[in-house]
Amino acid sequence: MDRSMGCEGSSVPEDRTEAGIKRFLEDTDDAELNKFVKDFPGNESCHQPEAKAWVSRPQVPEPRPQAPDLCQDDLEFRTPLWPQTSDSQQYFCASAPLSPSARPRSPWGKLDPYDSSEDDKEYVGFATLPNQVHRKSVKKGFDFTLMVAGESGLGKSTLVNSLFLTDLYRDRKLLSAEERIMQTVEITKHAVDIEEKGVKLRLTIVDTPGFGDAVNNTECWKPVAEYIDQQFEQYFRDESGLNRKNIQDNRVHCCLYFISPFGHGLRPLDVEFMRALHQRVNIVPILAKADTLTPPEVERKKRKIREEIEHFGIKVYQFPDCDSDEDEDFKLQDQALKESIPFAVIGSNTVVEARGRRVRGRLYPWGIVEVENPGHCDFVKLRTMLVRTHMQDLKDVTRETHYENYRAQCIQSMTRLVVKERNRKDRSRN
Ligand code: GDP
């Protein structure tokens, strides 16, 4: 039989009219026919025709003669009524879409939750979006800016080092009492890149040395507030500029405010600071050096501080409510976290031996206080909140609430200025 070659090693009928195809079918034995079906374009061994080949074809007059159904579901055999070309592949087209099991395996198999041969449901694939976002964010890395404020000597640097297991204050210079009296509030920044299981975090610690150290501490919160506003202003400028691609985000996401364990609740300076800053930053109050207090004292002080926060209308960072479908353990953990405010913490950068284990703690003649023992202090709760559970929420609140407030105020005052200027011009024209 005379056959032209369509795809390497397979034969196709030369006469492609209905009668020609019928003849081809009658004259061909089963084995040959099977080989033809197996080898012909559209099957795995030969590439499929491109969809655009159909688009550019001339209109086919109706009705079309029906061709015998030679192939499986995915292939349709049509008699060619448009001008013939030597490329026999044009007469086969893939009917779309292929069922998931018939589709080629995704190279991103591990990222594709539906990429399993058992799953025969039709799907578009947007279920992989979280994975795509995850990959992109991990590649980009994360940043977080934490501010610590409170009078010097309350254990701020020790706690920060204990929290992130780094030595961020290597080149800190401690001032003498005389120097501290003269010192004004300074703002210093320490940045460190931390990597954990392939996830990179650029951590920036903003310290406020000199805060509360002077004889007269009136308005010593001002430089801190100005610093926070400057970061918002810088971000606002960058965001409104031409190149918005690589904006460095220096906005302060959280401020740990250290409260002395030696006073009776909040001091006037604490109230003044928190009230001046609560609209600008997420404040998390900390009861410092909790090892200097007995457990009932810690409870009493915590209660007093909570009452005073309420009484003075201070808005400290509010933990978001749990979703109703969260499991009970998570809800209990969340409740315990909310009730721990202010977090009573202990800091230490030394490792001591306690009950045969090496732990981070403070060694006293009467015993050891362990930083990471939940029975001794709230250090683990604070670290869990700050790093594991609420870091993203702190960033979201900064962006959606504090920065938005700043931005709205900026736009409002800019608009006012423009209106004023226009009115002035109008008046001078008249
Ligand atoms: P900062 O000035 O607020 O940064 O305070 P430092 O971290 O430099 O700590 C001042 C002193 O307090 C140091 O001698 C620390 O060892 C000590 N210290 C830090 N944290 C604690 C704590 O939780 N409990 C006690 N008792 N002392 C602490």
XYZ file of C-alpha atoms and ligand atoms in Angstrom:
458
model
C 0.000 0.000 0.000
C 1.180 3.479 -0.861
C 1.599 5.579 2.326
C 3.220 8.840 3.075
C 5.259 9.221 6.233
C 3.635 11.481 8.839
C 5.846 11.064 11.836
C 9.047 9.104 12.011
C 8.273 5.393 11.528
C 4.480 5.669 11.127
C 2.343 5.632 8.011
C -0.711 7.726 7.198
C -3.253 7.358 4.372
C -2.298 9.502 1.422
C -5.889 9.835 0.186
C -7.483 11.684 3.097
C -11.023 11.885 1.798
C -13.685 9.913 3.651
C -13.573 7.164 1.001
C -9.782 7.080 1.116
C -9.772 6.682 4.887
C -12.425 3.941 4.709
C -10.262 2.109 2.173
C -7.214 2.588 4.356
C -9.063 1.088 7.312
C -10.320 -1.904 5.329
C -6.908 -2.631 3.788
C -4.880 -2.330 6.972
C -4.598 -5.268 9.342
C -5.112 -4.825 13.128
C -1.438 -4.884 14.062
C -0.580 -2.182 11.569
C -3.576 -0.117 12.590
C -2.548 -0.328 16.250
C 0.982 0.733 15.333
C -0.441 3.642 13.348
C -2.603 4.761 16.282
C 0.332 4.380 18.662
C 2.931 6.160 16.549
C 0.901 8.868 14.967
C 1.403 12.571 15.937
C -0.487 13.416 19.101
C 0.893 10.425 20.933
C 3.797 10.728 23.348
C 6.493 9.938 20.808
C 5.582 12.840 18.541
C 4.908 16.440 19.530
C 1.353 17.756 19.531
C 0.167 20.386 17.078
C 0.061 23.887 18.427
C -3.343 25.420 19.060
C -2.502 28.435 16.885
C -2.389 26.148 13.811
C -6.158 25.877 14.181
C -6.691 29.579 14.551
C -4.968 30.403 11.281
C -6.823 27.796 9.286
C -9.369 28.857 6.639
C -13.039 28.464 7.535
C -14.322 24.946 6.970
C -17.610 24.656 5.062
C -20.366 22.886 7.045
C -21.381 20.100 7.334
C -18.129 18.322 7.807
C -17.920 14.696 6.789
C -17.492 12.617 9.926
C -14.215 10.795 10.215
C -13.943 7.444 11.891
C -12.938 7.712 15.526
C -9.473 6.251 15.409
C -7.818 7.511 18.534
C -8.398 7.712 22.276
C -10.536 10.430 23.900
C -7.827 13.004 23.725
C -7.382 12.853 19.971
C -9.869 13.669 17.291
C -9.374 12.595 13.707
C -10.912 14.968 11.145
C -11.068 14.771 7.411
C -9.176 17.682 5.955
C -11.325 19.930 3.800
C -8.944 22.913 3.865
C -6.086 23.093 1.377
C -3.735 20.228 2.002
C -0.164 20.697 3.052
C 2.584 18.172 3.306
C 2.554 18.423 7.100
C 0.222 15.651 8.156
C 0.439 16.747 11.838
C -1.980 19.571 11.112
C -4.918 17.195 10.821
C -4.790 16.071 14.398
C -5.633 18.301 17.259
C -5.616 17.768 20.996
C -8.988 18.331 22.592
C -8.514 20.395 25.742
C -8.114 19.983 28.631
C -6.300 16.747 29.427
C -7.456 15.042 32.599
C -4.984 15.567 35.544
C -3.862 11.953 35.402
C -3.071 12.237 31.686
C -1.115 15.482 32.091
C 2.663 15.352 32.259
C 3.974 15.333 35.827
C 4.698 18.792 37.174
C 8.386 19.555 37.689
C 7.232 21.223 40.916
C 5.683 17.975 42.072
C 6.398 18.620 45.728
C 4.799 22.046 45.573
C 1.651 20.910 43.859
C -0.912 19.633 46.363
C -3.062 18.121 43.591
C -0.233 16.579 41.668
C -1.063 13.015 42.513
C -2.177 10.320 40.134
C -5.056 9.343 42.478
C -6.511 12.824 42.333
C -8.545 12.839 39.192
C -10.408 16.086 39.830
C -10.127 18.930 37.381
C -8.187 21.815 38.868
C -6.643 25.035 37.708
C -3.674 25.007 40.069
C -4.070 28.129 42.189
C -3.923 25.912 45.262
C -0.146 26.212 44.820
C -0.252 29.983 45.419
C 0.722 29.733 49.122
C 3.767 27.693 48.096
C 4.723 30.253 45.497
C 4.412 33.063 48.072
C 6.405 30.989 50.565
C 9.247 30.395 48.090
C 9.392 34.059 47.154
C 9.395 35.330 50.752
C 12.056 32.856 51.860
C 14.224 33.923 48.936
C 13.749 37.601 49.749
C 14.290 37.190 53.506
C 12.532 38.948 56.345
C 13.238 42.039 58.380
C 12.129 43.100 61.807
C 12.904 46.199 63.806
C 12.633 46.025 67.566
C 13.029 49.000 69.870
C 13.949 48.672 73.534
C 13.228 51.519 75.887
C 13.427 52.063 79.615
C 15.938 53.463 82.036
C 19.463 52.097 81.920
C 20.396 49.121 84.065
C 16.991 47.383 83.724
C 18.522 44.545 81.675
C 17.515 45.609 78.132
C 20.725 44.571 76.391
C 20.969 41.335 78.365
C 17.407 40.421 77.379
C 17.900 41.209 73.694
C 21.024 39.045 73.593
C 19.168 36.230 75.380
C 16.213 36.508 72.995
C 18.192 36.242 69.778
C 21.253 34.378 71.083
C 23.591 36.993 69.680
C 25.926 39.586 71.113
C 24.483 42.776 69.741
C 26.134 45.108 72.220
C 29.788 44.134 71.786
C 30.996 47.701 71.360
C 28.704 49.365 73.874
C 30.397 51.965 76.064
C 28.986 52.223 79.573
C 28.886 55.771 80.940
C 29.806 56.898 84.419
C 27.157 58.463 86.700
C 28.520 61.930 85.979
C 28.381 61.402 82.211
C 24.868 59.996 82.457
C 23.560 63.124 84.191
C 24.765 65.221 81.265
C 23.696 62.763 78.613
C 20.673 63.389 76.437
C 18.607 60.591 74.965
C 20.411 59.015 72.057
C 19.090 56.566 69.519
C 21.416 53.778 68.440
C 20.868 50.995 65.932
C 22.395 47.528 65.856
C 21.656 45.258 62.926
C 22.381 41.584 62.622
C 21.564 38.971 59.981
C 20.336 35.741 61.501
C 19.677 32.550 59.574
C 17.660 29.594 60.818
C 16.837 26.551 58.654
C 17.451 28.549 55.481
C 15.208 31.437 56.562
C 17.051 34.750 56.757
C 16.052 37.477 59.188
C 17.583 40.917 59.256
C 17.047 42.018 62.814
C 17.526 45.663 63.782
C 17.584 46.644 67.433
C 16.959 50.280 68.197
C 18.194 51.271 71.640
C 17.480 54.457 73.559
C 20.475 54.984 75.870
C 20.070 57.883 78.215
C 16.290 57.515 78.439
C 15.164 58.328 81.980
C 18.730 58.814 83.240
C 18.809 62.597 83.565
C 17.826 64.520 86.702
C 15.024 66.150 84.751
C 13.358 63.654 82.442
C 10.587 65.906 81.164
C 9.763 65.098 77.567
C 12.618 62.619 77.270
C 10.269 60.555 75.097
C 10.487 63.228 72.386
C 13.673 62.019 70.640
C 12.164 58.510 70.542
C 8.911 59.752 69.011
C 10.877 61.829 66.509
C 12.949 58.825 65.518
C 9.823 56.737 64.861
C 8.267 59.554 62.812
C 11.476 59.974 60.808
C 11.333 56.338 59.787
C 7.703 56.737 58.693
C 8.610 59.906 56.810
C 11.490 58.192 55.038
C 9.232 55.305 54.054
C 6.544 57.712 52.862
C 9.090 59.538 50.682
C 10.514 56.294 49.257
C 7.046 55.004 48.567
C 6.080 58.147 46.701
C 9.349 58.229 44.763
C 10.208 56.817 41.363
C 12.108 53.742 42.426
C 9.848 51.832 44.801
C 11.387 48.478 44.166
C 14.041 48.255 46.834
C 12.670 50.333 49.649
C 14.533 49.798 52.898
C 11.892 49.449 55.591
C 13.223 50.917 58.846
C 9.840 51.384 60.486
C 9.837 50.281 64.127
C 7.604 47.220 64.441
C 7.620 46.782 68.203
C 8.822 48.599 71.309
C 9.620 46.601 74.439
C 9.098 49.066 77.254
C 10.947 48.056 80.439
C 9.264 48.834 83.760
C 11.327 48.805 86.929
C 10.554 45.994 89.387
C 11.431 48.294 92.286
C 8.614 50.836 92.003
C 4.946 50.507 92.899
C 3.482 50.046 89.454
C 4.101 52.665 86.758
C 6.149 55.803 87.341
C 5.028 59.136 85.812
C 7.804 58.792 83.218
C 6.451 55.392 82.123
C 2.948 56.808 81.734
C 4.225 59.814 79.810
C 6.335 57.669 77.463
C 3.646 55.110 76.685
C 0.942 57.727 76.158
C 3.157 59.685 73.810
C 4.065 56.675 71.723
C 1.097 54.296 71.736
C -0.299 55.798 68.523
C 3.034 55.391 66.751
C 4.312 51.963 67.683
C 3.241 48.613 69.140
C 4.190 48.839 72.820
C 4.792 45.608 74.730
C 5.311 46.314 78.461
C 7.977 44.301 80.258
C 8.413 43.865 84.001
C 12.204 43.790 84.227
C 14.416 41.619 86.466
C 11.576 39.443 87.703
C 14.003 37.350 89.748
C 14.168 40.193 92.259
C 10.506 39.618 93.127
C 8.682 36.720 94.792
C 5.852 35.086 92.787
C 3.068 36.891 94.753
C 4.914 40.172 94.250
C 5.133 39.526 90.519
C 1.382 38.883 90.400
C 0.581 41.988 92.437
C 2.808 44.209 90.324
C 1.428 42.827 87.082
C -2.144 43.484 88.214
C -1.280 47.024 89.323
C 0.453 47.806 86.031
C -2.492 46.455 84.018
C -4.907 48.589 86.046
C -2.801 51.696 85.539
C -2.472 51.053 81.812
C -6.247 50.916 81.663
C -6.701 53.916 83.926
C -4.394 56.189 81.892
C -5.920 55.117 78.592
C -2.681 53.613 77.307
C -3.147 51.411 74.244
C -0.494 48.746 74.407
C -0.223 46.140 71.628
C -3.436 44.102 71.478
C -3.065 40.452 70.586
C -5.458 39.539 67.792
C -8.371 37.290 68.712
C -8.085 33.597 67.941
C -10.064 32.195 65.029
C -13.059 30.226 66.293
C -11.875 27.094 64.453
C -8.505 27.024 66.268
C -7.956 23.988 68.488
C -8.468 24.208 72.262
C -4.744 24.023 73.107
C -4.013 26.968 70.875
C -6.863 28.974 72.419
C -5.587 28.257 75.942
C -2.050 29.234 74.941
C -3.364 32.449 73.438
C -5.372 33.237 76.573
C -2.295 32.635 78.783
C -0.283 34.962 76.543
C -2.832 37.754 76.867
C -2.992 37.348 80.654
C 0.808 37.543 80.987
C 0.972 41.258 80.168
C 3.313 42.785 81.323
C 5.772 39.963 80.643
C 7.890 39.374 83.755
C 11.327 38.484 82.397
C 14.776 37.466 83.490
C 17.803 37.914 81.268
C 21.169 36.211 81.352
C 23.974 35.613 78.931
C 25.681 32.940 80.969
C 25.132 29.229 80.850
C 25.018 27.461 84.205
C 24.551 23.853 85.269
C 21.186 23.068 86.851
C 20.040 19.508 87.717
C 22.632 18.058 85.370
C 21.560 20.250 82.449
C 23.316 23.274 81.049
C 20.863 26.160 80.969
C 20.851 29.908 80.470
C 20.339 31.320 83.941
C 21.539 33.324 86.902
C 23.449 31.608 89.659
C 22.800 32.846 93.205
C 24.166 31.501 96.507
C 20.683 30.063 97.232
C 19.971 28.604 93.817
C 19.618 29.103 90.091
C 16.972 31.041 88.191
C 16.483 29.683 84.712
C 15.658 32.103 81.934
C 13.781 29.535 79.860
C 11.871 27.901 82.724
C 8.190 28.969 82.463
C 7.895 28.440 86.229
C 10.520 31.110 86.815
C 9.512 33.846 84.351
C 7.693 34.751 81.114
C 10.816 34.771 78.928
C 9.644 31.853 76.743
C 6.184 33.394 76.359
C 7.713 36.686 75.263
C 10.055 34.987 72.797
C 7.240 32.827 71.406
C 5.043 35.863 70.936
C 7.745 38.031 69.429
C 9.305 35.512 67.100
C 7.072 32.486 66.560
C 3.501 33.676 66.700
C 3.095 37.437 66.381
C 6.067 38.832 64.444
C 4.038 39.130 61.255
C 1.060 40.604 63.099
C 3.312 43.241 64.690
C 4.495 44.163 61.194
C 0.945 44.205 59.847
C -0.313 46.474 62.650
C 2.660 48.783 62.069
C 1.839 48.999 58.363
C -1.941 49.063 58.540
C -2.493 51.160 61.648
C 0.507 53.206 62.790
C 1.966 53.974 59.376
C -1.483 54.595 57.889
C -2.218 57.119 60.681
C 1.038 58.894 59.957
C 0.389 58.864 56.216
C -3.155 60.189 56.602
C -1.885 63.035 58.802
C 0.820 63.849 56.270
C -1.595 63.945 53.357
C -4.038 66.011 55.392
C -1.445 68.638 56.284
C -0.133 68.681 52.701
C -3.665 69.237 51.394
C -4.226 72.001 53.928
C -1.047 73.714 52.768
C -2.081 73.527 49.112
C -5.564 74.916 49.868
C -4.063 77.722 51.930
C -1.646 78.617 49.140
C -4.441 78.586 46.547
C -6.622 80.834 48.694
C -3.715 83.234 49.172
C -3.140 83.392 45.397
C -6.862 83.933 44.760
C -6.945 86.773 47.248
C -3.899 88.492 45.745
C -5.414 88.212 42.239
C -8.689 89.906 43.319
P 20.587 47.939 80.195
O 21.364 49.133 80.599
O 19.133 48.148 80.388
O 20.909 47.465 78.825
O 20.958 46.776 81.226
P 22.023 45.605 81.071
O 21.528 44.548 80.194
O 23.346 46.177 80.752
O 22.025 45.009 82.540
C 22.441 45.774 83.664
C 22.802 44.825 84.793
O 21.677 44.077 85.192
C 23.872 43.802 84.408
O 24.718 43.617 85.512
C 23.087 42.532 84.148
O 23.840 41.365 84.428
C 21.954 42.673 85.133
N 20.751 42.000 84.683
C 20.301 41.885 83.435
N 19.149 41.209 83.428
C 18.877 40.862 84.702
C 17.835 40.131 85.322
O 16.909 39.652 84.688
N 17.888 39.985 86.661
C 18.889 40.508 87.415
N 18.862 40.300 88.711
N 19.896 41.205 86.856
C 19.895 41.375 85.516
